[in-house]
Coordinates of C-alpha atoms and ligand atoms in Angstrom, one line a residue:
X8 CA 120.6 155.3 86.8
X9 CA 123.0 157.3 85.1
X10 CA 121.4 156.4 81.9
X11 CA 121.8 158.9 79.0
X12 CA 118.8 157.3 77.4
X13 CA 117.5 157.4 73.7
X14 CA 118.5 160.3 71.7
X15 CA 117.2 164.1 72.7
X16 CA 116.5 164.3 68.7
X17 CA 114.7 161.2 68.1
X18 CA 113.4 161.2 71.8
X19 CA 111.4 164.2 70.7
X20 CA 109.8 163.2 67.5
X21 CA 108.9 160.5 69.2
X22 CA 107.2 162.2 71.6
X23 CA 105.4 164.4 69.4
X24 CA 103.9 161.3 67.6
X25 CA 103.1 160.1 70.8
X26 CA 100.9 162.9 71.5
X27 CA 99.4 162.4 68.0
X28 CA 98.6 158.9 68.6
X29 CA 97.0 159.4 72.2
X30 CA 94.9 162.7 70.7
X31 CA 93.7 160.5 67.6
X32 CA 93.6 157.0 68.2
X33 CA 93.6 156.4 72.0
X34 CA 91.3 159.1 72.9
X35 CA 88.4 158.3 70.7
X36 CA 88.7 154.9 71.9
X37 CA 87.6 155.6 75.5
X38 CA 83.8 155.0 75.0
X39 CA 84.6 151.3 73.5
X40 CA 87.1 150.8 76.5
X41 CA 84.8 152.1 79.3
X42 CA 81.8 150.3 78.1
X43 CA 83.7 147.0 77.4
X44 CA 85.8 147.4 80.5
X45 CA 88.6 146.4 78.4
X46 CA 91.3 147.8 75.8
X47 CA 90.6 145.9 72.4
X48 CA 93.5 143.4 71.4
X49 CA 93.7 145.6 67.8
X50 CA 94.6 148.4 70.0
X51 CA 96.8 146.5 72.4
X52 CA 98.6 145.8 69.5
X53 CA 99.0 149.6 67.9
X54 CA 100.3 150.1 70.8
X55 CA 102.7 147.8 70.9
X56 CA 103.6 148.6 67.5
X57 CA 104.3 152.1 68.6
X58 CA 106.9 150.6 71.1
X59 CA 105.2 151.1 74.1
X60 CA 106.0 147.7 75.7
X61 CA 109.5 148.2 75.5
X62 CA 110.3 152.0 76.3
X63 CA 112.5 151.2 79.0
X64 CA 113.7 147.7 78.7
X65 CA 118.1 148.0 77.4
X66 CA 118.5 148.3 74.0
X67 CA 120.2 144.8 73.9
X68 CA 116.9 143.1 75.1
X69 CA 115.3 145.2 72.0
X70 CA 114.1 147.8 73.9
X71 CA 113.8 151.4 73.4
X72 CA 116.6 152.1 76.4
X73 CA 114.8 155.3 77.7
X74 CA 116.1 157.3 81.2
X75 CA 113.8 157.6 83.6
X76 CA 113.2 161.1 82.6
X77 CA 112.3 160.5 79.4
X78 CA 110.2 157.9 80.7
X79 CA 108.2 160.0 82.7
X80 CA 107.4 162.5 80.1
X81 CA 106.2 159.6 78.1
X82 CA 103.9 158.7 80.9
X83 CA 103.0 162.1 81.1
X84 CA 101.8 162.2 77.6
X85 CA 100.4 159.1 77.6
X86 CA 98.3 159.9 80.6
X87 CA 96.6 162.1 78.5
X88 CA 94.0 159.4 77.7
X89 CA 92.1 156.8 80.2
X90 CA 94.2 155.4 83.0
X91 CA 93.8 151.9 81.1
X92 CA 96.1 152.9 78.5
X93 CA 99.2 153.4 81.2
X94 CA 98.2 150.9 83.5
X95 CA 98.5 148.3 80.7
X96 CA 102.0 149.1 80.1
X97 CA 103.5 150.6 83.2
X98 CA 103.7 147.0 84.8
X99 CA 105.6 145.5 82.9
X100 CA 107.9 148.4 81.8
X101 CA 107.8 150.2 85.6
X102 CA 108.2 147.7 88.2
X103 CA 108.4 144.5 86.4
X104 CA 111.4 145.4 84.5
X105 CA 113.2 147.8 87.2
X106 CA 113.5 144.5 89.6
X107 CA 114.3 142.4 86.5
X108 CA 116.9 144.7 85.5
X109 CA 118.3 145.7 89.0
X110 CA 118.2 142.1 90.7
X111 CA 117.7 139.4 87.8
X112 CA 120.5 137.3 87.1
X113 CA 121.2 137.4 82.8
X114 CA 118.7 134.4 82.0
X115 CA 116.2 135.9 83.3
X116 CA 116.7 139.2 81.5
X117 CA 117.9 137.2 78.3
X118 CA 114.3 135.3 78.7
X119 CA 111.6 138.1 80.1
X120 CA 112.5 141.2 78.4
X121 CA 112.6 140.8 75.4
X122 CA 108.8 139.3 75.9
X123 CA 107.8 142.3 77.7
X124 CA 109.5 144.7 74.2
X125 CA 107.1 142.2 72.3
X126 CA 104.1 143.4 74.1
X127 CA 103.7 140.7 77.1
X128 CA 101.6 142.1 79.9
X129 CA 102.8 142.0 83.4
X130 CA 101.5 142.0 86.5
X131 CA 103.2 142.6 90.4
X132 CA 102.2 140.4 93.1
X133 CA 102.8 142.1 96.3
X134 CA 99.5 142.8 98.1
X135 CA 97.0 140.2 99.5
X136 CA 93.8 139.4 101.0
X137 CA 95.0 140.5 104.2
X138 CA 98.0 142.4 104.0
X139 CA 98.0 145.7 101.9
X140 CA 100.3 148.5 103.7
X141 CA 101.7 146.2 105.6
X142 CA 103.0 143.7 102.2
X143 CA 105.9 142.3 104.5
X144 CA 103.2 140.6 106.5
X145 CA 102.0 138.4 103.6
X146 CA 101.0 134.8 103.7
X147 CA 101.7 133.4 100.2
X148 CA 104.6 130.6 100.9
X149 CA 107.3 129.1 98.7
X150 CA 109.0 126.3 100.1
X151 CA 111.8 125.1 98.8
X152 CA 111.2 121.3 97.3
X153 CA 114.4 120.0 95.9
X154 CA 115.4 122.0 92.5
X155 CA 112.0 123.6 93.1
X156 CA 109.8 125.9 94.8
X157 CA 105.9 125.4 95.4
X158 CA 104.0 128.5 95.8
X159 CA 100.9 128.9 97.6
X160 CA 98.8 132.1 98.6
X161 CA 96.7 134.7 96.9
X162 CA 97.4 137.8 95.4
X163 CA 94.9 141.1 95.9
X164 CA 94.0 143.6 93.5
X165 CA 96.6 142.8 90.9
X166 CA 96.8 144.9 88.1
X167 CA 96.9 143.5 84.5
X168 CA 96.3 139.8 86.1
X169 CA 93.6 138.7 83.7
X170 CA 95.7 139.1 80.6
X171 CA 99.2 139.1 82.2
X172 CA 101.9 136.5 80.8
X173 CA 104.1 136.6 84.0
X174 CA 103.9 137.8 87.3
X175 CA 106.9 138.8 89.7
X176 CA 105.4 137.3 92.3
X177 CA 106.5 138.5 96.4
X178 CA 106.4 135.2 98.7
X179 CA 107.5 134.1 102.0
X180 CA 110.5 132.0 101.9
X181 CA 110.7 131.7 105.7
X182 CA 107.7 131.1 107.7
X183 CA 109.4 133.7 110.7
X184 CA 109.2 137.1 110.2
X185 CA 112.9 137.9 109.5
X186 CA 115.1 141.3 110.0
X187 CA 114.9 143.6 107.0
X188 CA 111.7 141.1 106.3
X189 CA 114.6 138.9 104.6
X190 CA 111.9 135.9 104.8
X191 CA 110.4 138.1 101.6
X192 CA 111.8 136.2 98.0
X193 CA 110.8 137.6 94.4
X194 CA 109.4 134.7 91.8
X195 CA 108.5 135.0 88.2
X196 CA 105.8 133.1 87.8
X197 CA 104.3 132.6 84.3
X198 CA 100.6 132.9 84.4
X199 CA 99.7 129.5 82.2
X200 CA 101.9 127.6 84.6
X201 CA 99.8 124.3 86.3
X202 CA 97.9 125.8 89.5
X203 CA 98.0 129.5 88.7
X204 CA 94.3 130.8 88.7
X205 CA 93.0 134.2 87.8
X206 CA 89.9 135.6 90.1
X207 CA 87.0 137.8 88.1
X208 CA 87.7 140.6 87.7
X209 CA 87.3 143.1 89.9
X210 CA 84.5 145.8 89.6
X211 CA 86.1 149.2 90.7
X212 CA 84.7 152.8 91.2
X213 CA 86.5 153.7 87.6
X214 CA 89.9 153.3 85.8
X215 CA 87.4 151.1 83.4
X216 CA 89.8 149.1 81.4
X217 CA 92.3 149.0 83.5
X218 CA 91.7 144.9 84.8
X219 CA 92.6 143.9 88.6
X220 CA 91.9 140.6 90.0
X221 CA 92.9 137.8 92.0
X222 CA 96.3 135.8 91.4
X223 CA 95.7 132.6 93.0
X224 CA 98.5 129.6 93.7
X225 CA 98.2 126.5 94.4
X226 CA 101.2 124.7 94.4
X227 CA 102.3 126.1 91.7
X228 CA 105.9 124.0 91.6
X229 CA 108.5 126.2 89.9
X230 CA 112.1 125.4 88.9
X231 CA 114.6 127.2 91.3
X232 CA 115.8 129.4 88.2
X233 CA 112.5 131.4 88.9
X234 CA 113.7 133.3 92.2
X235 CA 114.6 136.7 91.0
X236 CA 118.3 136.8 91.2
X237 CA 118.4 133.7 92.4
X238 CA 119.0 134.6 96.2
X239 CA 116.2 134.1 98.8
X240 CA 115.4 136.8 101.1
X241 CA 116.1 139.6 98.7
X242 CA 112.2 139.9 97.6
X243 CA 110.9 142.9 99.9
X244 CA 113.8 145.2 99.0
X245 CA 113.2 144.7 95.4
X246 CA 109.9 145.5 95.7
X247 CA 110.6 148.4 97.6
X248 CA 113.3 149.9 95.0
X249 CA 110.8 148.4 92.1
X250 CA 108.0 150.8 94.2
X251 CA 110.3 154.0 94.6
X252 CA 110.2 154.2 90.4
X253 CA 106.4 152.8 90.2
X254 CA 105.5 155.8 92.7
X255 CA 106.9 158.2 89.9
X256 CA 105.1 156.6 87.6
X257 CA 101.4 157.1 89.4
X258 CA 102.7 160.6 89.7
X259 CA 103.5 160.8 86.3
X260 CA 99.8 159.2 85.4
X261 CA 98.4 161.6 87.7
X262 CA 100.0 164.9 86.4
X263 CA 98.8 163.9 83.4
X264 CA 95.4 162.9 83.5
X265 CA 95.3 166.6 85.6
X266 CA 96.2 168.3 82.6
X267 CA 93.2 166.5 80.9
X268 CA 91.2 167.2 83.7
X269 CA 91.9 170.9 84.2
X270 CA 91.6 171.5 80.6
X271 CA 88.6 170.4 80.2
X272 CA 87.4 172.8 83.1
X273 CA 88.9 175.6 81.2
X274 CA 87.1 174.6 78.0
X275 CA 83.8 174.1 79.7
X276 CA 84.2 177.4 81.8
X277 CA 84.6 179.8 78.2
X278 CA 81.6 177.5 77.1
X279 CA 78.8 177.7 80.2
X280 CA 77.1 181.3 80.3
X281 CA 75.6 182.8 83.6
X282 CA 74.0 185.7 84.4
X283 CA 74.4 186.5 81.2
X284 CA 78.4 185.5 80.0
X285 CA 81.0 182.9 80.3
X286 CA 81.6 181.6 83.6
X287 CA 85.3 181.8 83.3
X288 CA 84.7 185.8 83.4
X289 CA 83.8 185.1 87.2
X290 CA 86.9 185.7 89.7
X291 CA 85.6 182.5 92.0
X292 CA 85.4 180.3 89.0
X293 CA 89.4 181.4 88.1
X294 CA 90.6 181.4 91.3
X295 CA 89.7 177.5 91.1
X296 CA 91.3 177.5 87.6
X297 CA 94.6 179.1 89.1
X298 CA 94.5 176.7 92.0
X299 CA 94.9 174.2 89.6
X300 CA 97.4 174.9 87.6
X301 CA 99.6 176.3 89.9
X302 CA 99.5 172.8 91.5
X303 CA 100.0 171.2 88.5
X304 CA 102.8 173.4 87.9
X305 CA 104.3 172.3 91.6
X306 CA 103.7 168.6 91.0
X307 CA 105.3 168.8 86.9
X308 CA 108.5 170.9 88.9
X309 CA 108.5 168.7 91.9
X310 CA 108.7 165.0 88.8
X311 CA 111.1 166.4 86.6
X312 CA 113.4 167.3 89.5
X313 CA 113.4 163.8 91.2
X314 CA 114.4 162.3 87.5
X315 CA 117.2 164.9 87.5
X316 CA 118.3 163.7 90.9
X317 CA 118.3 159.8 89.5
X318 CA 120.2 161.0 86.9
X319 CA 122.7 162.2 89.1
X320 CA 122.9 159.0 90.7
X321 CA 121.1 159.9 94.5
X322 CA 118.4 157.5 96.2
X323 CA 115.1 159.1 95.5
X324 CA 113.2 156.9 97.4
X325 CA 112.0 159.9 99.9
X326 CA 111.6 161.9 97.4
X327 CA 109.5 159.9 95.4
X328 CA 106.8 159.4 98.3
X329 CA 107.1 162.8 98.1
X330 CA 106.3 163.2 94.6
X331 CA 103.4 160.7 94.3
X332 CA 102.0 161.9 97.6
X333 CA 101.5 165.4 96.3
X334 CA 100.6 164.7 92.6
X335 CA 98.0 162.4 93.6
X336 CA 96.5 164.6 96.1
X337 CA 96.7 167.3 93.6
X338 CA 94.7 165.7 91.2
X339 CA 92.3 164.4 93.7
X340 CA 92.1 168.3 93.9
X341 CA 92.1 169.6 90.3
X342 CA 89.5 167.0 89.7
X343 CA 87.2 168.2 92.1
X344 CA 87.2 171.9 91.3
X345 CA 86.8 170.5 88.0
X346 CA 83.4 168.8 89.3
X347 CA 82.7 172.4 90.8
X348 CA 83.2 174.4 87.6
X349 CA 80.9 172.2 85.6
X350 CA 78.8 172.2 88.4
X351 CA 75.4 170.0 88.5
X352 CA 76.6 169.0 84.8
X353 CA 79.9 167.5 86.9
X354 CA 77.7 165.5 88.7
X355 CA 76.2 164.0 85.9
X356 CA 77.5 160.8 83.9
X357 CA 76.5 162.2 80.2
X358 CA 79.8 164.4 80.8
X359 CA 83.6 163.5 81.2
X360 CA 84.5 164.8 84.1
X361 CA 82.2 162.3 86.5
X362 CA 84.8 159.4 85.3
X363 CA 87.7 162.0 85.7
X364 CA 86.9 162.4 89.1
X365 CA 86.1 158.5 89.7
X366 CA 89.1 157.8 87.6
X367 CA 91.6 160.0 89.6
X368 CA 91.1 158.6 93.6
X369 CA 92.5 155.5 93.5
X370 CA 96.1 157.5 92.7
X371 CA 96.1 158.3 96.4
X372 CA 95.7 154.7 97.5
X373 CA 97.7 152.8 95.5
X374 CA 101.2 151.6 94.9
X375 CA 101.4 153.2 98.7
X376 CA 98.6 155.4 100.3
X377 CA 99.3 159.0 100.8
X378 CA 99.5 157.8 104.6
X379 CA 102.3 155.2 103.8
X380 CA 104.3 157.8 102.3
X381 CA 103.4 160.0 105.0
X382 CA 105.7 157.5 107.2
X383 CA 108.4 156.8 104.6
X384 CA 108.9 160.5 104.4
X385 CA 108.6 161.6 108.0
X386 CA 110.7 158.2 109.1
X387 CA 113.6 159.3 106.5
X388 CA 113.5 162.8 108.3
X389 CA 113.7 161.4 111.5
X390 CA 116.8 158.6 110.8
X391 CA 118.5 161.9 109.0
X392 CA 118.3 163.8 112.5
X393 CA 119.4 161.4 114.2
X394 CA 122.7 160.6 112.3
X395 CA 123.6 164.4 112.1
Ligands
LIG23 N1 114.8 151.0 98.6 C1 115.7 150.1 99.0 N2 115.5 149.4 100.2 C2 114.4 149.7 100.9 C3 113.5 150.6 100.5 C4 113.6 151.3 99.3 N3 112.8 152.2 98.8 N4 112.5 150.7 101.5 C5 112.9 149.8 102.5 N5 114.1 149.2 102.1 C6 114.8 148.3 102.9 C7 115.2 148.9 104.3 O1 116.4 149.7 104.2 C8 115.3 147.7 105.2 O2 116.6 147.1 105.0 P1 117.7 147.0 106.2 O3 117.0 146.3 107.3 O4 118.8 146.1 105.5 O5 118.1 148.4 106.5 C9 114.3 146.8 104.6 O6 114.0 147.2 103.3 C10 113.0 146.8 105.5 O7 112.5 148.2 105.4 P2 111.6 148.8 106.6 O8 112.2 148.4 107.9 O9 111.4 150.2 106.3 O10 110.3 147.9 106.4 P3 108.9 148.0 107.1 O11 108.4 146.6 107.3 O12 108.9 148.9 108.3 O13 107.9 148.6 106.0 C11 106.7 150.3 104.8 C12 107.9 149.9 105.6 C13 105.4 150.2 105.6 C14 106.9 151.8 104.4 C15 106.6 149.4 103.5 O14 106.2 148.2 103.9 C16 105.7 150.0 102.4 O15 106.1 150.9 101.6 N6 104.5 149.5 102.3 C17 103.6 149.9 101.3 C18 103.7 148.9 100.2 C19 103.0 149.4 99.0 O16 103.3 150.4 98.4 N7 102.0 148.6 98.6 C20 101.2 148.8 97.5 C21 101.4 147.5 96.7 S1 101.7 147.8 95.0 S2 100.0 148.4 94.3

């Protein structure tokens, strides 16, 4: 955590031709993504070329060794564009590699990183069929069979499964329910090995491009070198710590698709005439405007201070619900006014904002629901009374 990162120089030029490649190559490639429902592999690979598969994975694995704040404001740039574009990468460089680099043992790092720098897609395997919120309830087993494991259960909603390489996969490794839900193990599971299935995928309200579907295994038999770590019972805490760092990432995603969002409310409302002039000259249509930005101001405050705090070495985990609770909700927010300022035009496909505002509500659902966080927060407050 107390990384100093890539250098503030070359950190900022590569920013700046970061938001030159979003503006002019990833932007006008939103029709072909929406309509195919999928990124195309030429672009996949521009962006790999650009280094985005390895922003955060150690320079020794041939990453790009970014801190988590310069992480962030990469994701905030990024975000810029459709979802697809981050949700690509942020797997595999946000929660993938945070439990690979905080509980992997050195072959694994030595073998998945550098894979994930040469633009392998990940995916997280934590939710299933029938237990979301509650992910240490989960039914997918892996029983211990000599040097092996054989893993059986199906994944929900995975992100990037249709064209992921490798999955960190969360499994029961003990059919009780243990304390700390210890019976939770960590596996990484490549996605061609025998009995690994991918489901169709899923058809979702928006986020076009961005591919979820089923991970299913059926005794899939693994060699014991692919528990994270190589300790059972460590799999729910990793995910948890792996989750705290993905939050600020879906804040990060949703701070920036705001700025998208309100500017394009702006734009419109200097461009729409009533009663005779621009909308924007109306006080109702600005205070919507101000509403906006002020919250995007709040959430943009509220992401770069948590980073400072990691930086500093503190547990963020409260304050990243905290974070991703209120920057989702606020772009739930933004993106609604926006609907309201373009008014029956919002409502209408031909323009942008309809798929900003489909686009913008799963943030408040996933990688924890606003409620979840709700409890992590108000639980955190409570245990801190308590030990004054
Ligand atoms: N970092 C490190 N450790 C953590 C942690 C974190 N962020 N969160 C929990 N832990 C640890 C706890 O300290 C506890 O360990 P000890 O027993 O040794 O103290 C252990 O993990 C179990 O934690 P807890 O008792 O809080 O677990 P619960 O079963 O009560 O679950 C919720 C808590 C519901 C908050 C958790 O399951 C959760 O966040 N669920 C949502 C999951 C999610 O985001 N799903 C989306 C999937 S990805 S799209």
């Amino acid at each position: 955590m107390h990384d100093p990162g890539l250098d503030p120089e070359l950190f900022a030029s590569f920013l700046d031709a970061l938001r030159r490649f979003v503006r002019e190559r990833l932007v006008p490639a939103e029709a072909t993504v929406i309509s195919a429902d999928r990124i195309p592999a030429e672009l996949l690979d521009e962006m790999s070329e650009f280094g985005l598969f390895g922003l955060t994975i150690p320079v020794e694995f041939g990453g790009a060794g970014l801190s988590l704040s310069q992480y962030l404001e990469v994701i905030l740039e990024l975000s810029w564009a459709a979802p697809a574009f981050r949700s690509v990468i942020a797997i595999g460089t946000g929660v993938v590699a945070t439990a690979l680099k905080l509980d992997g043992t050195e072959e694994q790092k030595a073998l998945w990183l550098p894979q994930l720098v040469d633009g392998a897609i990940a995916s997280f395997g934590l939710t299933e069929p029938d237990s979301g919120s509650d992910s240490a309830g989960m039914k997918t087993s892996a029983v211990k069979d000599g040097d092996h494991y054989v893993l059986n259960g199906t994944k929900r909603y995975i992100t990037n499964a249709p064209m992921a390489r490798f999955a960190l996969v969360m499994a029961r490794t003990s059919r009780e329910n243990l304390p700390g839900n210890a019976h939770v193990s960590a596996f990484l599971v490549p996605t061609d090995a025998p009995g690994v299935s991918i489901g169709r995928p899923d058809q979702k309200m928006g986020q076009r491009g961005a591919l979820t579907a089923d991970l299913i295994l059926q005794d899939v038999r693994l060699e014991a070198s692919a528990l994270l770590g190589g300790v059972e019972g460590r799999g729910f805490k990793t995910a948890m710590k792996a989750l705290d760092g993905g939050r600020l990432s879906v804040a990060a995603g949703a701070i920036g698709y705001a700025r998208r969002i309100l500017a394009s409310g702006l734009q419109y409302a200097t461009e729409r005439k009533a009663f005779g002039e621009p909308i924007a000259n109306f006080q109702l249509i600005q205070a919507m405007l101000a509403d906006s930005q002020t919250e995007l101001y709040a959430a943009e405050c509220m992401l770069r201070d948590v980073a400072r705090l990691a930086a500093a070495g503190e547990r963020i985990s409260t304050k990243a619900a905290c974070v991703k609770m209120f920057a989702s909700e606020a772009c739930g927010r933004i993106a609604d006014r926006t609907v309201q300022i373009y008014g029956g035009a919002g409502y209408m496909a031909e323009y942008e904002v309809e798929r900003f505002f489909r686009d913008s509500r799963v943030y408040r659902i996933y990688e924890g629901t606003t409620q979840i966080l709700q409890l992590v927060i108000a639980r955190a407050m409570l245990k801190e009374l308590n030990e004054v």
